[in-house]
XYZ file of C-alpha atoms in Angstrom:
741
model
C 0.000 0.000 0.000
C 1.557 3.294 -1.028
C 1.379 6.486 0.969
C -0.816 7.908 -1.740
C -3.182 5.056 -1.065
C -2.855 5.751 2.631
C -3.790 9.331 1.865
C -6.825 8.128 -0.007
C -7.762 5.965 2.967
C -7.541 8.955 5.307
C -9.598 11.004 2.879
C -12.272 8.321 2.727
C -12.275 7.966 6.501
C -12.770 11.680 6.813
C -15.459 11.856 4.165
C -17.242 9.002 5.913
C -17.648 11.420 8.801
C -20.251 13.196 6.717
C -22.247 9.982 6.574
C -22.122 9.193 10.285
C -19.597 6.336 10.293
C -17.257 8.179 12.652
C -17.308 11.723 13.946
C -13.567 12.390 14.154
C -10.313 11.209 12.607
C -7.085 11.485 14.585
C -3.961 11.276 12.415
C -0.576 10.701 14.044
C 2.598 10.848 11.957
C 5.568 9.387 13.811
C 8.196 10.744 11.449
C 10.862 8.147 10.673
C 8.713 5.198 11.784
C 9.672 2.288 9.557
C 7.516 -0.809 9.398
C 10.279 -2.809 11.056
C 10.546 -0.264 13.903
C 6.847 -0.610 14.636
C 7.005 -4.406 14.533
C 10.063 -4.526 16.805
C 8.585 -2.157 19.368
C 5.208 -3.886 19.586
C 6.924 -7.266 19.937
C 9.147 -6.061 22.772
C 6.503 -3.914 24.487
C 3.199 -5.807 24.219
C 1.523 -3.529 26.776
C 2.389 -0.337 24.915
C -0.103 2.085 23.374
C 1.125 1.049 19.929
C 0.453 -2.603 20.754
C -3.017 -1.659 21.991
C -3.784 0.157 18.739
C -2.552 -2.858 16.775
C -4.598 -5.309 18.832
C -7.886 -3.494 18.310
C -7.070 -2.165 14.847
C -5.392 -3.169 11.626
C -1.684 -2.957 10.835
C -0.697 -2.401 7.218
C 2.560 -4.303 6.745
C 3.100 -3.182 3.151
C 2.615 0.578 3.422
C 5.051 2.696 1.393
C 5.440 6.447 1.570
C 6.014 8.761 -1.379
C 8.999 8.718 -3.729
C 10.930 10.923 -3.118
C 10.330 10.353 0.597
C 10.852 13.875 1.914
C 8.510 15.270 4.582
C 6.581 17.545 2.219
C 5.629 14.947 -0.411
C 5.042 12.399 2.362
C 2.674 14.762 4.149
C 0.781 15.533 0.967
C 0.482 11.841 0.170
C -1.264 11.357 3.516
C -3.700 14.218 3.100
C -4.305 14.350 -0.655
C -3.832 10.788 -1.876
C -1.396 12.215 -4.439
C 2.208 11.415 -5.306
C 4.700 14.085 -6.405
C 3.610 13.282 -9.962
C 0.269 14.938 -9.216
C 0.948 17.262 -6.289
C 4.001 18.805 -7.983
C 5.860 18.793 -4.646
C 9.114 16.823 -4.552
C 10.935 18.320 -1.545
C 10.582 21.102 1.009
C 13.654 22.676 -0.619
C 13.113 22.496 -4.370
C 12.635 24.619 -7.489
C 9.830 26.073 -9.594
C 10.419 27.352 -13.127
C 7.285 29.526 -13.055
C 7.967 31.690 -9.974
C 10.474 34.465 -9.273
C 13.097 34.863 -6.536
C 12.204 36.689 -3.300
C 12.234 40.503 -3.515
C 12.696 40.370 -7.328
C 9.432 42.207 -8.007
C 8.716 39.414 -10.523
C 11.288 40.776 -12.965
C 13.766 38.829 -15.030
C 13.480 35.235 -16.189
C 11.152 33.132 -14.034
C 12.652 30.271 -12.081
C 13.494 30.225 -8.394
C 14.558 28.014 -5.543
C 11.541 27.262 -3.339
C 12.629 26.825 0.275
C 9.784 26.119 2.688
C 11.329 25.428 6.079
C 12.534 27.498 9.042
C 14.285 29.887 6.657
C 11.020 31.657 5.843
C 10.141 32.386 9.505
C 10.046 35.996 10.616
C 11.478 34.936 13.988
C 12.336 31.285 14.528
C 12.336 31.541 18.308
C 8.689 32.647 18.500
C 7.154 31.176 15.338
C 4.076 29.011 15.964
C 1.783 29.527 12.956
C 1.754 30.471 9.253
C 1.167 34.057 10.379
C 4.830 34.001 11.438
C 6.064 33.505 7.865
C 7.878 36.566 6.493
C 6.373 37.371 3.042
C 9.559 39.105 1.917
C 11.459 35.813 2.253
C 9.105 33.958 -0.070
C 9.367 33.423 -3.826
C 7.056 35.642 -5.848
C 4.395 34.936 -8.459
C 2.350 36.911 -10.943
C -1.388 36.718 -10.202
C -3.676 38.732 -12.469
C -0.733 40.966 -13.317
C 0.236 41.613 -9.694
C 3.469 40.395 -8.108
C 2.539 38.625 -4.857
C 4.241 36.218 -2.428
C 4.186 32.508 -3.249
C 3.113 30.911 0.029
C 3.528 27.245 0.955
C -0.232 26.745 0.498
C 0.189 27.877 -3.123
C 2.674 25.081 -3.755
C 0.510 21.907 -4.077
C -1.326 21.516 -7.367
C -4.171 19.517 -5.790
C -6.739 19.991 -3.049
C -6.620 18.119 0.259
C -8.752 16.380 2.863
C -9.055 19.491 5.036
C -10.716 21.442 2.247
C -12.802 18.422 1.257
C -14.166 18.174 4.802
C -15.182 21.827 4.760
C -16.926 21.281 1.434
C -18.574 18.016 2.455
C -19.528 18.895 6.015
C -20.348 22.596 6.400
C -19.452 23.847 9.859
C -16.883 21.116 10.460
C -13.628 22.178 12.098
C -10.163 21.076 10.961
C -6.826 21.098 12.774
C -3.218 19.973 12.389
C 0.007 20.349 14.389
C 3.466 20.162 12.795
C 7.072 21.333 12.969
C 7.346 24.534 10.861
C 5.002 27.420 10.018
C 5.706 26.338 6.422
C 3.158 23.545 7.009
C 0.845 26.236 5.745
C 1.432 23.787 2.871
C -1.804 22.084 4.002
C -3.945 25.212 3.989
C -5.132 24.646 0.417
C -5.557 27.202 -2.341
C -7.865 29.196 -0.075
C -5.055 29.570 2.458
C -7.501 28.690 5.229
C -8.416 24.999 4.885
C -7.130 24.338 8.411
C -8.998 26.201 11.130
C -6.398 25.553 13.843
C -2.894 25.051 12.429
C -0.307 25.049 15.218
C 3.328 24.874 14.088
C 5.917 25.589 16.802
C 9.242 25.975 14.997
C 11.496 23.005 15.651
C 14.667 24.579 14.267
C 15.302 26.442 17.525
C 16.147 23.101 19.141
C 19.506 21.354 18.823
C 18.586 18.393 16.681
C 21.525 16.284 17.881
C 20.024 16.103 21.382
C 16.949 13.916 21.327
C 15.751 15.378 24.628
C 15.249 18.761 22.965
C 13.124 17.285 20.189
C 11.116 15.426 22.826
C 10.432 18.821 24.414
C 9.100 20.067 21.072
C 6.917 16.964 20.744
C 5.600 17.521 24.276
C 4.667 21.074 23.312
C 2.654 19.702 20.395
C 1.027 16.971 22.501
C -0.186 19.614 24.952
C -1.781 21.480 22.048
C -3.429 18.294 20.769
C -4.865 17.594 24.222
C -6.312 21.104 24.204
C -8.066 20.365 20.914
C -9.420 17.035 22.184
C -10.875 18.749 25.244
C -12.713 21.424 23.285
C -10.170 24.219 23.068
C -7.915 25.712 20.443
C -4.341 24.433 20.265
C -3.180 27.421 22.296
C -5.754 26.683 25.000
C -6.820 30.315 24.989
C -10.324 29.770 23.636
C -13.099 27.202 23.536
C -13.681 25.466 20.208
C -15.531 22.413 18.878
C -13.448 19.261 18.682
C -12.128 19.147 15.094
C -13.491 16.617 12.633
C -9.890 15.882 11.659
C -6.972 16.612 13.962
C -3.536 15.273 14.720
C 0.192 15.955 14.877
C 3.635 14.781 13.921
C 6.206 13.379 16.354
C 9.754 14.385 15.484
C 11.983 12.825 18.135
C 11.967 9.291 16.677
C 13.300 10.634 13.376
C 15.885 12.730 15.195
C 17.093 9.755 17.234
C 17.584 7.767 14.027
C 19.548 10.499 12.305
C 21.923 11.859 14.912
C 22.998 8.953 17.093
C 25.385 6.102 16.496
C 22.436 3.999 15.400
C 18.732 3.441 16.020
C 19.686 -0.106 17.010
C 22.548 -1.695 18.886
C 21.701 -4.747 16.783
C 19.226 -4.183 13.968
C 19.093 -7.908 13.172
C 17.623 -8.713 16.593
C 15.704 -5.445 16.913
C 17.644 -4.284 19.969
C 17.027 -0.538 20.283
C 19.830 1.931 20.983
C 19.300 4.026 24.160
C 18.349 7.379 22.582
C 16.092 5.742 20.024
C 14.341 3.777 22.758
C 13.951 6.955 24.825
C 12.312 8.700 21.887
C 10.091 5.708 21.166
C 9.031 5.278 24.789
C 8.225 8.969 25.147
C 6.155 8.953 21.985
C 4.292 5.848 23.160
C 3.660 7.411 26.566
C 2.258 10.477 24.826
C 0.017 8.216 22.764
C -1.279 6.654 25.973
C -2.136 10.135 27.237
C -3.847 11.108 23.982
C -5.927 7.912 23.843
C -6.919 8.358 27.485
C -7.988 11.929 26.725
C -10.207 10.666 23.893
C -11.836 8.248 26.321
C -12.322 10.878 29.024
C -13.847 13.253 26.488
C -16.269 10.553 25.305
C -14.645 10.435 21.863
C -13.030 6.990 21.933
C -15.899 5.159 20.236
C -16.460 7.638 17.422
C -12.874 8.543 16.531
C -10.867 6.692 13.909
C -7.131 6.676 14.635
C -4.608 6.549 11.787
C -0.984 6.199 12.900
C 1.705 6.195 10.240
C 4.710 8.201 9.049
C 5.541 10.776 6.404
C 8.794 8.929 5.743
C 11.155 6.241 6.951
C 14.926 6.542 7.368
C 17.857 4.964 5.538
C 19.944 2.989 6.197
C 18.646 0.640 8.868
C 22.143 -0.847 9.096
C 24.251 2.213 9.926
C 27.496 0.327 9.320
C 26.740 1.068 5.659
C 26.768 4.858 6.126
C 29.014 6.745 3.709
C 28.920 10.553 3.764
C 29.773 12.223 0.460
C 29.913 15.924 -0.280
C 27.456 17.057 -2.953
C 30.284 19.249 -4.240
C 31.843 16.076 -5.646
C 28.569 15.374 -7.428
C 28.413 18.900 -8.839
C 31.835 18.453 -10.438
C 30.235 16.201 -13.041
C 28.204 19.132 -14.412
C 29.253 21.991 -16.692
C 29.851 25.271 -14.890
C 26.613 27.132 -13.998
C 24.529 24.231 -15.299
C 22.813 23.490 -11.971
C 20.031 25.823 -10.860
C 19.216 23.793 -7.750
C 20.394 20.596 -6.049
C 18.374 19.067 -3.223
C 20.033 16.099 -1.660
C 20.059 13.807 1.344
C 20.036 10.110 0.448
C 19.005 11.143 -3.049
C 19.908 14.067 -5.298
C 17.273 16.023 -7.208
C 18.725 18.395 -9.783
C 17.033 21.258 -11.585
C 19.250 22.551 -14.380
C 19.456 25.801 -16.271
C 17.472 25.944 -19.491
C 20.480 25.568 -21.787
C 21.091 22.110 -20.317
C 17.461 21.180 -19.694
C 16.683 21.476 -23.386
C 19.749 19.551 -24.536
C 19.051 15.820 -24.290
C 22.531 14.904 -25.510
C 24.234 16.973 -22.789
C 21.915 15.504 -20.152
C 22.814 11.991 -21.230
C 26.535 12.838 -21.267
C 26.284 14.099 -17.675
C 24.379 10.967 -16.668
C 27.031 8.772 -18.286
C 29.780 10.685 -16.469
C 28.040 10.180 -13.134
C 27.641 6.463 -13.783
C 31.298 6.191 -14.791
C 32.177 7.528 -11.327
C 29.360 5.788 -9.465
C 31.543 4.065 -6.862
C 33.300 7.272 -5.813
C 30.042 9.252 -5.813
C 27.822 6.575 -4.250
C 25.549 6.566 -7.286
C 23.167 3.675 -7.866
C 21.349 5.073 -10.888
C 20.795 8.318 -12.785
C 17.302 9.041 -14.045
C 16.855 11.291 -17.073
C 14.355 11.307 -19.931
C 11.730 8.566 -19.975
C 12.886 6.786 -16.773
C 12.741 10.129 -14.958
C 9.235 10.837 -16.218
C 8.112 7.381 -15.150
C 9.404 7.997 -11.614
C 8.607 11.681 -11.202
C 5.995 12.600 -13.788
C 6.193 15.503 -16.208
C 4.821 18.652 -14.560
C 6.841 21.144 -16.602
C 7.446 23.824 -13.980
C 8.265 21.437 -11.141
C 9.804 18.135 -12.202
C 13.594 17.813 -11.709
C 15.745 17.416 -14.810
C 17.731 14.622 -13.216
C 17.452 12.348 -10.187
C 20.438 10.534 -8.733
C 19.599 7.515 -6.592
C 22.269 6.261 -4.226
C 23.751 3.063 -2.888
C 22.323 1.996 0.467
C 23.910 4.098 3.207
C 25.121 6.987 1.053
C 24.168 10.423 2.396
C 25.077 13.654 0.630
C 26.257 15.986 3.413
C 27.858 19.394 2.843
C 29.808 19.384 6.088
C 29.719 18.237 9.683
C 28.528 21.237 11.706
C 30.536 21.920 14.889
C 28.528 20.893 17.959
C 26.392 18.477 15.981
C 26.820 14.749 15.555
C 27.274 13.532 11.978
C 24.210 12.066 10.315
C 23.786 8.314 10.680
C 20.673 8.121 8.517
C 18.493 10.307 6.304
C 15.289 10.269 4.304
C 14.151 11.654 0.990
C 15.356 8.758 -1.131
C 13.493 5.869 -2.682
C 15.115 2.937 -0.849
C 12.897 0.578 1.136
C 14.252 1.893 4.456
C 13.164 5.369 3.315
C 9.709 4.346 2.163
C 8.470 1.209 3.951
C 6.680 2.805 6.885
C 4.526 1.624 9.757
C 0.778 2.123 9.544
C -2.116 1.289 11.885
C -5.772 2.089 11.271
C -7.860 1.612 14.392
C -11.437 0.666 13.534
C -12.513 -2.786 14.721
C -15.571 -5.011 15.159
C -15.739 -8.783 14.591
C -11.970 -9.155 14.740
C -11.879 -7.210 18.010
C -14.574 -9.427 19.526
C -13.069 -12.667 18.191
C -9.266 -12.276 18.149
C -8.776 -16.038 17.690
C -10.806 -16.151 14.489
C -9.477 -17.033 11.055
C -10.349 -13.523 9.901
C -8.226 -12.090 12.715
C -5.370 -14.374 11.729
C -5.542 -13.226 8.115
C -5.623 -9.603 9.227
C -2.560 -10.153 11.386
C -0.494 -11.629 8.544
C -1.971 -9.574 5.739
C -3.303 -6.162 4.855
C -6.845 -5.021 5.607
C -8.368 -2.283 3.475
C -10.912 -0.574 5.712
C -12.418 1.754 3.122
C -13.182 -0.595 0.245
C -16.340 0.377 -1.628
C -18.772 -1.641 -3.698
C -19.521 -1.004 -7.342
C -22.288 1.453 -8.104
C -24.890 0.020 -8.513
C -23.936 -2.533 -5.848
C -25.703 -5.606 -7.241
C -23.913 -8.975 -7.252
C -23.264 -9.028 -11.017
C -21.511 -5.628 -11.308
C -19.746 -6.313 -8.007
C -18.456 -9.653 -9.245
C -17.240 -8.106 -12.488
C -15.527 -5.319 -10.562
C -13.657 -7.986 -8.653
C -12.533 -9.906 -11.736
C -12.259 -7.246 -14.439
C -11.317 -4.053 -12.615
C -14.231 -2.379 -14.389
C -17.241 -0.457 -13.160
C -20.658 -0.727 -14.861
C -19.548 2.223 -16.994
C -17.099 -0.066 -18.761
C -18.517 -3.560 -18.258
C -22.019 -2.544 -19.346
C -23.485 -4.689 -16.544
C -25.664 -2.845 -14.040
C -27.742 -5.638 -12.487
C -28.387 -9.374 -12.842
C -31.931 -8.400 -13.828
C -31.556 -5.621 -16.387
C -32.343 -4.651 -19.980
C -30.582 -4.606 -23.345
C -31.886 -2.576 -26.289
C -29.991 -4.671 -28.863
C -31.403 -8.095 -27.957
C -34.624 -9.925 -28.639
C -36.924 -11.704 -26.172
C -36.604 -15.468 -25.603
C -38.348 -17.626 -28.221
C -38.849 -14.594 -30.514
C -36.640 -15.929 -33.337
C -35.059 -12.431 -33.313
C -38.214 -11.058 -34.921
C -39.762 -7.723 -34.135
C -38.204 -4.687 -32.539
C -35.050 -5.340 -30.460
C -35.083 -4.680 -26.732
C -35.695 -7.152 -23.916
C -35.336 -7.819 -20.216
C -32.152 -9.715 -19.356
C -32.749 -11.897 -16.289
C -29.673 -13.930 -15.361
C -30.550 -15.742 -12.156
C -32.277 -19.012 -11.250
C -35.029 -18.277 -13.786
C -32.827 -19.496 -16.670
C -32.030 -22.901 -15.098
C -33.312 -25.992 -16.882
C -33.920 -27.532 -13.445
C -33.255 -25.508 -10.319
C -33.205 -28.576 -8.088
C -30.242 -30.143 -9.897
C -28.447 -27.197 -11.523
C -24.712 -27.034 -10.720
C -23.011 -25.549 -13.808
C -23.601 -23.312 -16.848
C -24.420 -26.504 -18.766
C -27.664 -26.501 -16.764
C -28.843 -23.227 -18.299
C -31.826 -23.693 -20.624
C -31.042 -21.925 -23.948
C -34.740 -21.526 -24.688
C -35.098 -19.270 -21.630
C -32.343 -16.885 -22.734
C -32.630 -13.631 -24.703
C -31.666 -13.917 -28.351
C -29.070 -12.096 -30.461
C -28.193 -11.841 -34.128
C -24.640 -13.069 -34.833
C -23.548 -13.049 -38.485
C -27.195 -13.191 -39.480
C -28.014 -16.156 -37.245
C -30.395 -15.917 -34.274
C -28.621 -17.501 -31.283
C -29.017 -17.501 -27.485
C -27.453 -14.647 -25.513
C -25.632 -16.353 -22.639
C -24.503 -14.681 -19.410
C -20.901 -14.810 -20.681
C -21.990 -12.615 -23.615
C -23.138 -9.847 -21.252
C -19.850 -8.175 -20.108
C -18.236 -5.821 -22.610
C -14.727 -6.416 -21.203
C -12.427 -9.370 -20.656
C -11.616 -10.731 -17.204
C -8.804 -12.072 -15.079
C -9.606 -15.719 -15.897
C -9.062 -15.128 -19.601
C -5.958 -13.042 -18.941
C -4.480 -15.814 -16.796
C -4.970 -18.254 -19.668
C -3.313 -15.815 -22.080
C -0.421 -14.948 -19.772
C 0.211 -18.408 -18.297
C -0.401 -21.056 -20.971
C -1.543 -24.274 -19.343
C -2.742 -22.526 -16.194
C -6.030 -23.735 -14.780
C -8.840 -21.456 -13.556
C -11.813 -22.136 -11.291
C -14.668 -20.408 -9.492
C -17.606 -21.473 -7.300
C -20.772 -19.379 -6.999
C -24.524 -19.415 -6.409
C -26.210 -19.702 -9.850
C -25.302 -21.333 -13.184
C -25.702 -17.771 -14.493
C -22.201 -17.091 -13.137
C -21.310 -18.289 -16.605
C -21.019 -14.471 -16.578
C -17.307 -15.035 -15.834
C -16.657 -17.359 -18.756
C -15.617 -14.535 -21.069
C -16.397 -14.102 -24.744
C -14.952 -17.553 -25.400
C -17.508 -19.074 -23.047
C -14.773 -21.158 -21.430
C -12.469 -18.822 -19.487
C -13.204 -20.698 -16.239
C -12.049 -24.318 -16.493
C -13.942 -25.526 -13.424
C -17.046 -23.428 -12.768
C -19.186 -25.032 -10.047
C -22.483 -23.249 -9.431
C -24.961 -25.180 -7.266
C -28.256 -23.294 -7.511
C -29.068 -21.520 -4.267
C -32.632 -20.550 -5.137
C -34.009 -23.907 -3.992
C -32.956 -23.048 -0.426
C -35.271 -21.390 2.085
C -33.595 -17.995 2.418
C -35.449 -17.182 5.644
C -33.484 -19.974 7.361
C -29.823 -19.040 7.654
C -28.952 -22.689 8.325
C -30.022 -23.584 4.775
C -27.692 -21.015 3.280
C -24.914 -22.252 5.548
C -25.561 -25.738 4.133
C -25.262 -24.302 0.615
C -21.973 -22.659 1.588
C -20.747 -25.965 3.036
C -21.444 -27.633 -0.329
C -19.274 -25.018 -2.034
C -16.536 -25.311 0.612
C -16.366 -29.071 -0.032
C -15.881 -28.351 -3.739
C -13.156 -25.793 -2.982
C -11.348 -28.307 -0.770
C -11.442 -30.733 -3.692
C -9.731 -28.133 -5.888
C -7.086 -27.425 -3.230
C -6.394 -31.157 -3.055
C -5.772 -31.522 -6.793
C -9.243 -32.453 -7.964
C -12.082 -30.829 -9.831
C -14.914 -29.369 -7.799
C -16.774 -32.640 -8.340
C -13.801 -34.752 -7.207
C -11.981 -35.801 -10.425
C -8.168 -35.516 -10.583
C -6.927 -32.114 -11.844
C -4.166 -29.535 -11.404
C -4.599 -26.996 -8.613
C -5.925 -23.835 -10.325
C -3.831 -20.678 -10.660
C -6.889 -18.725 -9.569
C -9.826 -20.190 -7.698
C -12.252 -19.424 -4.929
C -15.890 -19.164 -3.943
C -18.640 -16.921 -2.680
C -20.226 -17.343 0.760
C -23.931 -16.552 0.841
C -25.018 -17.083 4.463
C -23.779 -13.725 5.775
C -25.730 -11.872 3.099
C -28.822 -13.968 3.847
C -28.553 -13.301 7.582
C -28.422 -9.570 6.900
C -31.373 -9.582 4.523
C -33.786 -12.019 6.146
C -33.491 -11.271 9.865
C -34.514 -8.365 12.052
C -30.997 -6.922 12.015
C -27.355 -7.886 11.638
C -26.650 -6.158 14.978
C -28.451 -5.946 18.284
C -26.466 -2.783 18.965
C -24.902 -1.058 15.979
C -22.920 1.394 18.127
C -21.099 -1.325 20.079
C -20.934 -3.782 17.179
C -22.889 -6.470 19.048
C -23.907 -9.094 16.491
C -27.451 -10.439 16.259
C -27.680 -14.244 16.771
C -28.296 -15.359 13.161
C -25.713 -12.948 11.787
C -23.150 -14.181 14.310
C -24.012 -17.777 13.401
C -23.424 -17.009 9.726
C -20.168 -15.121 10.141
C -18.846 -17.733 12.582
C -19.687 -20.469 10.072
C -17.742 -18.571 7.423
C -14.830 -18.198 9.813
C -14.815 -21.913 10.639
C -14.842 -22.717 6.928
C -11.908 -20.365 6.455
C -9.965 -22.249 9.125
C -10.624 -25.489 7.245
C -9.546 -23.949 3.936
C -6.352 -22.471 5.415
C -5.516 -25.800 7.042
C -5.979 -27.532 3.681
C -3.575 -25.086 2.035
C -1.059 -25.842 4.783
C -1.487 -29.614 4.451
C -1.061 -29.562 0.671
C 2.062 -27.390 0.835
C 0.346 -24.450 -0.855
C 0.338 -22.051 2.087
C 3.553 -20.258 1.178
C 2.759 -19.694 -2.500
C -0.923 -18.822 -2.367
C -2.119 -15.231 -2.098
C -5.526 -14.846 -0.465
C -8.109 -12.151 -1.104
C -11.202 -12.022 1.098
C -13.801 -9.497 0.092
C -17.408 -9.136 -1.015
C -18.668 -9.477 -4.560
C -20.071 -6.023 -3.940
C -16.589 -4.663 -4.433
C -14.744 -1.597 -5.649
C -13.745 -1.504 -9.262
C -9.969 -1.725 -8.867
C -9.785 -5.096 -7.131
C -9.685 -7.106 -10.326
C -6.444 -5.398 -11.282
C -5.071 -6.262 -7.859
C -5.784 -9.948 -8.444
C -4.182 -9.642 -11.868
C -1.032 -8.261 -10.227
C -0.792 -11.271 -7.930
C -1.284 -13.853 -10.646
C 0.497 -12.649 -13.756
C 2.830 -9.911 -12.610
C 1.136 -6.960 -14.263
C 2.061 -3.435 -13.089
C 0.710 -2.699 -9.635
C -2.752 -1.166 -9.530
C -4.535 0.382 -6.591
C -5.808 -2.610 -4.637
C -8.888 -2.363 -2.480
C -9.834 -5.822 -1.207
C -10.954 -6.184 2.387
C -8.178 -8.616 3.353
C -5.185 -9.750 1.348
C -2.699 -12.121 2.884
C -0.030 -14.696 2.250
C -1.544 -17.803 3.776
């Protein structure tokens, strides 16, 4: 899961506020928190606040932050869902070819360094908000012919969750707490998206002493507690509790960067003293914050998202090699570089004479690669590879990106009184990007921590904001799952719909085209015995003209797009495909060939009494038995066969228990399940345990990816399944649970 996806998740959580799912979202960014750091701490401190959040929430073990992984793009990924390709923000110290230098009166050739950190404060020792930014220190821009300051909030090219909340929930209050007034970055184009933005300047502290950064974090925690208890961050006035609020912790990042190491032994996860101090203090603060939510009566209606803007590289500090960027600059013609931003990466904006000369750019890149060992260079991105990584926003994108060997940090000099850097962020290495992430919203898994679902959550990734297709009928939902398409592209809106190009059953294609298309139990030859598409009665189907002949219109003719089963056959010759569902009409998945699914088992559910959940559980058990056959190297019916490359089934009992009983919950607020619904979901969970055990027994557990979701699913999931099976480029995945068994 990328940080941009994390940002989308936060956005969806916040927008769900407008629909009454939760009332507040608390976002905590523990800057520098790598996934491995989170795992190590929770393992060693099982009674910690972090462990508590994990236990009652969901931990995303595959979350990646932005690339580059600097604080600014990482922050925007969290709150916009955008990468630098779309936000146009690559670093807090970067370049823009469309703005003018400070105090230039917008004269001369446009193009200026854009520095948005403590250097734009009017007074660093007293700065606590964007009002403390000195306009004269900012770049300038022409707006309607006037030369005006270019503020941090002017920098992003996209809107953000704070503005979206204001638009979606009039009267809602927004808040954020961070480390520089330049986090005006989040104020949106209006400059006022955040109602209470508190930004005590961190630069006044000595960053080589973790205790000083802890003091800054404590200052921010106090402000957050004020907001939770119905005050402004300053505590000087009463205010409604914000719909979205939160803060960054800085001391963990500081302890990684300016001590001998974050670990005394990174292989065993043994924390170094200063790093542990920072971690423990942050966790103690979290305990205080969570207790304040409970005291204020907000614990049950506040979603908590804990993650990080960035990681830190390298984890193994024995690999650290500090190189002066001056050595890097020597590879460039004189005056060629307009701006270099570098930490464990180098972003270079070049003067126009070089930018527009592809041959010179390539010569420079070749020179850097020829000296890669001395300069710590791993790769040089120019041209198409650069555009693929960074996009092509003309005024913002760097002309060249230098990625580095693990451990290389470009450092101008070691400042007297400061320890040398032992790690940095900004680069695209896994230590930079693979961050910790917890989303705390729980229900069944919280009540039943020993369940199979809980086990899958623990070892996998749970997507808490997955949405169904629209409309959310089973047919479009199923196609979303296996094609990646919405009804807009699949052409399938319901299992009982209409097609203006077809003819009614038994019409011999005579008369005016246009007929109802009912693909459910009504097209079975015999509902009592139907188990496959072969049991569909052609005479009950709509008719179509094909090359002048009037022929039946089967369910597999309905979708306008191909699906993952057909793609698997095309991409993996000899691969076997299978699916198990509730009607023979799930021939829907057989593709235009009518045979994309090699083993399609569809015992008709309509002959069950849907008011009795036990009958639907029995139908599910029949399908589970067929799935176990497939896992054990048989067809669904029990004949010998290869284990399919893709296979699975739908469970129906949970849906039945929701539809045909008084309620799924006896108490929606506490998540207390109603008896029949609990019976159904427990039956599903027990079946899952049996299925997982079968995978283990057959030796398939370590090479089988699992997706658990609903057929009423968002329209990107099919692409996610395609990624797993045939190695296609990663798409945004939104299943409810994905796991390695």
